[in-house]
Amino acid sequence: MSSAAVTNKKGFGATLWDYLTTVDHKKLGVMYLLAGTLFFAIAGFEALLMRIQLMVPNNDFVSAGTFNELLTMHGTTMLFLAATPLLFGFMNAVVPLQIGARDVAFPFLNSLGFWLFFLGALFLHLSFFLGGAPDAGWTNYASLALYSPGHGIDFYVLGLQISGAGTLISGINFIVTIITMRAPGMTFMRMPLFTWTSLITSALITFAFPPLTVGLFLMLVDRMFGANFFDHTMGGNTVIWEHLFWIFGHPEVYILVLPAFGLFSEIIPVFARKRLFGYSSMVFATILIGFLGFMVWAHHMFTTGLGATANAIFAVATMAIAVPTGMKVFNWILTIWGGSVKVTVPMLYALGFIPSFVAGGVTGVMQAAAPLDYQLHDSYFIVAHFHYVIVGGIVTAIFGSMHFYWPIMFNRALSEKLGVWTFWIFFIGFHCTFFIQHFLGLMGMPRRVFTYQANQGWDLFNFISSIGAILMAIGVVLLVINIIISAKSKPLNCRDYWGDGRSLEWAIKTPVPFYNFKQTPLVRGYDPYWLEKHDGNEEGMIYAEPLGDIHMPNNSILPLIMSIGTFVAAFGSLYHPDGKAWAIPVLILGLAITVGAMIVRSVKDDLGFHVHVEEIIATEEQLYGKGGNK
């Protein structure tokens, strides 16, 4: 049954089946957004529990062991299972529309990537109910992980292995999509900045995730089969894990922050009502940040004794990243400068982002100096720096972009009034929480401690920091309320909701049809929708082809079945070292499910389906009234 036929069916069962089998990039974008929000809420709750524990000295709200589990799962969930999928949600929802494509290059793999991510994340979180969560920190250093009792670390290794495979697949998919599926006339130097940052991010994913995969595999065989890659008492070396992890871990920051840069580069010109200043330099800065971001992982290891020469090389390379990043910051400011600025909720987040991220970046450059890093690397100063980058840069981009792109994704708008309240409460809470942690670090408070003694000078600052965390939680609750209210609001059924859209995605009237564009657009320059509007073209685009049949992919349940197979196999692998009689059969069953689904996929011809001209006209009339999408 074609995607179109399924979509036209009504009822909860048909809708659920449609989402379980969909290969539509827009629906997968929504699924990434929902899943990422779920894990964001879980990780935020874990952070809140930690801040309650640290609110007063000598607190016993949670035990030391539970605190270790909370900090491990908070970091792991936020980075791997919340921020990454939320950004993938926007990439799925927006990038094909920005480049004038009808879908991604490999829709089946797009669905497989999502289900692997989701079931890997689910597997990791089942650790809370099956004997204990991982407790060696989100970096999972081998010197701690190898000696962690229980199965928490095994859940970490297997869950991230499955989830990481999904992310890698999605990264490759977006590289191919952006390179091969751009509309006629959309040269590389006419691509929107978000598409550019998505391309560089996908390249980073392709190079950064394999070292993590290797590290996780070596950790798995060390823990489950008695190998000794990392055990120094048996000839291994724990520093190998640190290298493998940080070859992935440092680019991961840029995998997250580059799409955030791209999102703000879309928001700021729309609400400054002005072309993005220095577009070409922004593109080259993006490429340079991606390259340098990949090359400086070893600055996380200054204290392991790399030696003065290596430390100096990585220190200089790390400082060099400030140059292209500074170019971006100045270009955003110069875009706003002289613009006719409209301060909406997305623009508020953009205005809040610039100083917050700059603060995080400056403290990062400070850490590039190895002597200072020796003093501060394991203190709360690093916690403050890291959160100024991640929350100040990435979470603000996600929240602002939710407001910005909600009309395209859901054909509804989030409340501006509630959005303003959310912004200020979250923004004030964020700075209360983390600004003061710089001083806690300078006063010597180490990170990862579950409590501290009274009268060390840390009491008041920790109390203020915890109050800030509560404000952030209130802000997130307001955002969720806003989302729920919007679901009950009237559909927009409009084009260019903000009135100043510039790129192709704003040229399509909402709700966006499943084939995106009834005719492939012809791009005549940068900011194509803005160009066409100012040439008097009310439709906002001209076409590269006459109206004709459209070829679309079929839905498929196989990606979900393949992912379920890996999920089942992971349980067999995890419990095999315990001598469980059922472990090997479960492992074989899971692998058989995955391989069987792959064989079915290989031998069955799936040529997709065609949407004929009459169906296109009927769909457009159904969505937008007589006359179609005009």
Tab-separated table of C-alpha atoms in Angstrom, residues 292-545:
chain	number	residue	atom	x	y	z
A	292	LEU	CA	39.902	22.013	13.332
A	293	GLY	CA	37.231	20.576	15.620
A	294	PHE	CA	38.208	17.124	14.471
A	295	MET	CA	41.938	17.662	14.921
A	296	VAL	CA	42.202	18.853	18.515
A	297	TRP	CA	40.817	15.957	20.571
A	298	ALA	CA	44.055	15.582	22.519
A	299	HIS	CA	43.508	18.820	24.447
A	300	HIS	CA	41.238	16.671	26.635
A	301	MET	CA	44.343	14.713	27.581
A	302	PHE	CA	46.855	17.370	28.591
A	303	THR	CA	47.013	15.869	32.081
A	304	THR	CA	47.791	12.333	30.902
A	305	GLY	CA	51.380	13.283	30.134
A	306	LEU	CA	51.435	13.712	26.364
A	307	GLY	CA	54.594	15.776	26.558
A	308	ALA	CA	55.361	19.448	25.979
A	309	THR	CA	55.534	19.263	22.165
A	310	ALA	CA	52.189	17.511	21.746
A	311	ASN	CA	50.603	19.794	24.320
A	312	ALA	CA	51.873	22.891	22.464
A	313	ILE	CA	50.609	21.672	19.058
A	314	PHE	CA	47.147	20.837	20.343
A	315	ALA	CA	46.996	24.054	22.399
A	316	VAL	CA	47.693	26.235	19.343
A	317	ALA	CA	45.290	24.245	17.163
A	318	THR	CA	42.580	24.597	19.808
A	319	MET	CA	43.068	28.349	20.087
A	320	ALA	CA	42.883	28.603	16.283
A	321	ILE	CA	39.219	27.524	16.365
A	322	ALA	CA	38.409	30.883	17.934
A	323	VAL	CA	39.195	32.593	14.600
A	324	PRO	CA	36.450	31.079	12.389
A	325	THR	CA	34.065	31.025	15.350
A	326	GLY	CA	34.712	34.728	15.904
A	327	MET	CA	34.004	35.371	12.222
A	328	LYS	CA	30.598	33.803	12.677
A	329	VAL	CA	29.818	35.838	15.777
A	330	PHE	CA	30.787	39.116	14.082
A	331	ASN	CA	28.751	38.201	10.988
A	332	TRP	CA	25.636	37.553	13.106
A	333	ILE	CA	26.116	40.873	14.871
A	334	LEU	CA	26.666	42.687	11.564
A	335	THR	CA	23.523	41.060	10.168
A	336	ILE	CA	21.560	42.509	13.069
A	337	TRP	CA	23.391	45.831	12.789
A	338	GLY	CA	21.339	48.203	10.664
A	339	GLY	CA	18.568	45.654	10.219
A	340	SER	CA	14.895	46.278	10.861
A	341	VAL	CA	14.868	43.935	13.827
A	342	LYS	CA	11.634	42.201	14.824
A	343	VAL	CA	12.030	40.737	18.329
A	344	THR	CA	10.040	37.512	18.241
A	345	VAL	CA	10.641	34.465	20.459
A	346	PRO	CA	13.124	32.839	18.011
A	347	MET	CA	14.986	36.169	17.799
A	348	LEU	CA	15.036	36.432	21.599
A	349	TYR	CA	16.799	33.071	21.736
A	350	ALA	CA	19.219	34.269	19.043
A	351	LEU	CA	19.988	37.458	20.957
A	352	GLY	CA	20.481	35.463	24.165
A	353	PHE	CA	22.618	32.896	22.382
A	354	ILE	CA	25.339	35.277	21.153
A	355	PRO	CA	26.704	36.487	24.540
A	356	SER	CA	26.073	33.124	26.227
A	357	PHE	CA	27.949	31.145	23.604
A	358	VAL	CA	30.768	33.699	23.447
A	359	ALA	CA	31.219	33.276	27.223
A	360	GLY	CA	31.428	29.501	26.768
A	361	GLY	CA	33.851	29.894	23.877
A	362	VAL	CA	36.160	32.268	25.733
A	363	THR	CA	36.454	29.918	28.723
A	364	GLY	CA	37.189	27.145	26.222
A	365	VAL	CA	40.071	29.099	24.730
A	366	MET	CA	41.369	29.604	28.265
A	367	GLN	CA	41.462	25.817	28.671
A	368	ALA	CA	43.565	25.540	25.521
A	369	ALA	CA	46.477	26.814	27.602
A	370	ALA	CA	47.860	23.582	29.040
A	371	PRO	CA	49.147	25.063	32.337
A	372	LEU	CA	45.725	26.519	33.134
A	373	ASP	CA	44.042	23.287	32.111
A	374	TYR	CA	46.232	21.438	34.635
A	375	GLN	CA	44.697	23.615	37.356
A	376	LEU	CA	41.085	23.675	36.248
A	377	HIS	CA	40.377	20.536	34.243
A	378	ASP	CA	38.664	18.574	36.998
A	379	SER	CA	36.875	21.473	38.674
A	380	TYR	CA	33.432	23.021	38.381
A	381	PHE	CA	34.968	25.628	36.054
A	382	ILE	CA	34.861	22.974	33.329
A	383	VAL	CA	31.255	22.132	34.179
A	384	ALA	CA	30.380	25.819	33.754
A	385	HIS	CA	32.329	26.155	30.480
A	386	PHE	CA	30.830	23.018	28.993
A	387	HIS	CA	27.257	23.975	29.879
A	388	TYR	CA	27.705	27.499	28.517
A	389	VAL	CA	28.562	25.877	25.182
A	390	ILE	CA	25.945	23.139	25.246
A	391	VAL	CA	23.024	24.972	26.866
A	392	GLY	CA	23.959	28.505	25.836
A	393	GLY	CA	24.690	27.415	22.279
A	394	ILE	CA	22.720	24.299	21.459
A	395	VAL	CA	19.679	24.161	23.741
A	396	THR	CA	18.834	27.798	22.975
A	397	ALA	CA	19.063	26.948	19.254
A	398	ILE	CA	16.709	24.003	19.723
A	399	PHE	CA	14.164	26.026	21.719
A	400	GLY	CA	14.330	29.001	19.338
A	401	SER	CA	14.045	26.738	16.298
A	402	MET	CA	11.051	24.961	17.764
A	403	HIS	CA	9.205	28.289	17.702
A	404	PHE	CA	10.691	29.175	14.301
A	405	TYR	CA	9.929	25.960	12.430
A	406	TRP	CA	6.823	24.803	14.320
A	407	PRO	CA	4.479	26.245	11.620
A	408	ILE	CA	6.224	24.208	8.904
A	409	MET	CA	6.465	21.015	10.948
A	410	PHE	CA	2.984	21.009	12.486
A	411	ASN	CA	0.954	23.633	10.599
A	412	ARG	CA	0.413	25.370	13.951
A	413	ALA	CA	2.224	28.103	15.879
A	414	LEU	CA	3.508	28.154	19.442
A	415	SER	CA	2.232	30.952	21.656
A	416	GLU	CA	4.492	34.029	21.536
A	417	LYS	CA	3.389	35.218	24.976
A	418	LEU	CA	4.106	31.902	26.651
A	419	GLY	CA	7.303	31.652	24.615
A	420	VAL	CA	8.568	34.959	26.000
A	421	TRP	CA	7.895	33.787	29.563
A	422	THR	CA	9.663	30.488	28.801
A	423	PHE	CA	12.679	32.295	27.391
A	424	TRP	CA	13.207	34.645	30.316
A	425	ILE	CA	12.647	32.045	33.041
A	426	PHE	CA	14.926	29.522	31.310
A	427	PHE	CA	17.535	32.152	30.402
A	428	ILE	CA	17.746	33.608	33.931
A	429	GLY	CA	17.779	30.101	35.404
A	430	PHE	CA	20.578	29.058	33.033
A	431	HIS	CA	22.873	31.924	34.029
A	432	CYS	CA	22.060	31.496	37.737
A	433	THR	CA	22.955	27.833	37.469
A	434	PHE	CA	26.173	27.933	35.530
A	435	PHE	CA	27.727	31.419	35.739
A	436	ILE	CA	28.330	30.963	39.437
A	437	GLN	CA	29.923	27.553	38.872
A	438	HIS	CA	32.935	29.285	37.286
A	439	PHE	CA	33.694	30.705	40.733
A	440	LEU	CA	33.024	27.364	42.452
A	441	GLY	CA	35.678	25.902	40.179
A	442	LEU	CA	38.139	28.705	40.866
A	443	MET	CA	37.542	28.155	44.587
A	444	GLY	CA	38.528	24.530	44.170
A	445	MET	CA	35.254	22.605	44.107
A	446	PRO	CA	35.929	19.413	42.134
A	447	ARG	CA	33.326	18.131	39.696
A	448	ARG	CA	31.590	14.761	40.079
A	449	VAL	CA	31.486	15.006	43.917
A	450	PHE	CA	28.139	14.005	45.423
A	451	THR	CA	28.425	16.207	48.523
A	452	TYR	CA	30.742	18.653	50.293
A	453	GLN	CA	31.474	19.920	53.773
A	454	ALA	CA	29.883	23.074	55.201
A	455	ASN	CA	31.800	26.360	55.554
A	456	GLN	CA	34.151	25.775	52.628
A	457	GLY	CA	32.782	28.900	50.968
A	458	TRP	CA	30.730	26.814	48.490
A	459	ASP	CA	27.362	26.744	50.294
A	460	LEU	CA	25.741	29.926	48.939
A	461	PHE	CA	26.947	29.463	45.365
A	462	ASN	CA	25.693	25.872	45.279
A	463	PHE	CA	22.334	26.994	46.670
A	464	ILE	CA	21.984	29.706	43.987
A	465	SER	CA	23.045	27.217	41.303
A	466	SER	CA	20.321	24.787	42.399
A	467	ILE	CA	17.668	27.523	42.404
A	468	GLY	CA	18.745	28.323	38.844
A	469	ALA	CA	18.285	24.664	37.857
A	470	ILE	CA	14.742	24.741	39.251
A	471	LEU	CA	14.015	27.864	37.156
A	472	MET	CA	15.314	26.055	34.060
A	473	ALA	CA	12.979	23.139	34.822
A	474	ILE	CA	10.032	25.559	35.138
A	475	GLY	CA	10.977	27.026	31.757
A	476	VAL	CA	10.940	23.563	30.155
A	477	VAL	CA	7.543	22.788	31.716
A	478	LEU	CA	6.180	26.042	30.218
A	479	LEU	CA	7.510	25.005	26.809
A	480	VAL	CA	5.743	21.639	27.095
A	481	ILE	CA	2.506	23.424	28.088
A	482	ASN	CA	2.943	25.662	25.046
A	483	ILE	CA	3.294	22.601	22.814
A	484	ILE	CA	0.161	21.010	24.275
A	485	ILE	CA	-1.828	24.229	23.793
A	486	SER	CA	-0.610	24.553	20.206
A	487	ALA	CA	-1.880	21.042	19.427
A	488	LYS	CA	-5.395	22.303	20.195
A	489	SER	CA	-5.007	25.517	18.177
A	490	LYS	CA	-6.382	26.232	14.723
A	491	PRO	CA	-4.319	25.045	11.716
A	492	LEU	CA	-2.463	27.856	9.987
A	493	ASN	CA	-2.751	26.772	6.340
A	494	CYS	CA	-0.447	29.546	5.205
A	495	ARG	CA	2.839	30.205	3.462
A	496	ASP	CA	5.743	32.107	5.064
A	497	TYR	CA	4.261	32.305	8.584
A	498	TRP	CA	6.762	34.913	9.810
A	499	GLY	CA	6.287	37.080	6.722
A	500	ASP	CA	10.011	37.516	6.071
A	501	GLY	CA	11.099	34.017	5.019
A	502	ARG	CA	14.060	33.875	2.678
A	503	SER	CA	14.794	30.234	1.761
A	504	LEU	CA	12.762	27.644	-0.120
A	505	GLU	CA	11.065	25.979	2.863
A	506	TRP	CA	9.004	29.144	3.415
A	507	ALA	CA	7.713	29.058	-0.162
A	508	ILE	CA	5.607	25.952	0.521
A	509	LYS	CA	2.154	26.397	1.950
A	510	THR	CA	1.414	24.382	5.097
A	511	PRO	CA	0.552	21.598	5.632
A	512	VAL	CA	3.426	20.477	3.443
A	513	PRO	CA	2.260	17.710	1.070
A	514	PHE	CA	4.007	14.346	1.393
A	515	TYR	CA	5.809	14.924	-1.940
A	516	ASN	CA	7.019	18.404	-0.781
A	517	PHE	CA	7.100	20.159	-4.175
A	518	LYS	CA	4.521	19.478	-6.879
A	519	GLN	CA	7.212	20.633	-9.354
A	520	THR	CA	10.947	20.810	-8.770
A	521	PRO	CA	11.854	24.468	-8.144
A	522	LEU	CA	14.431	26.384	-10.161
A	523	VAL	CA	16.827	28.373	-7.967
A	524	ARG	CA	18.090	31.680	-9.343
A	525	GLY	CA	20.225	32.853	-6.417
A	526	TYR	CA	20.901	32.838	-2.694
A	527	ASP	CA	17.694	33.345	-0.629
A	528	PRO	CA	15.532	32.086	-3.520
A	529	TYR	CA	12.145	32.680	-1.883
A	530	TRP	CA	13.067	36.268	-1.005
A	531	LEU	CA	14.285	36.846	-4.570
A	532	GLU	CA	11.053	35.574	-6.104
A	533	LYS	CA	8.883	37.542	-3.668
A	534	HIS	CA	10.645	40.754	-4.550
A	535	ASP	CA	10.237	39.994	-8.243
A	536	GLY	CA	6.489	39.952	-7.680
A	537	ASN	CA	6.065	36.155	-7.815
A	538	GLU	CA	3.390	35.498	-5.193
A	539	GLU	CA	3.963	31.756	-5.292
A	540	GLY	CA	7.564	32.300	-4.260
A	541	MET	CA	9.214	29.974	-6.741
A	542	ILE	CA	9.534	29.209	-10.404
A	543	TYR	CA	9.779	25.673	-11.650
A	544	ALA	CA	12.395	23.664	-13.476
A	545	GLU	CA	9.876	21.207	-14.939
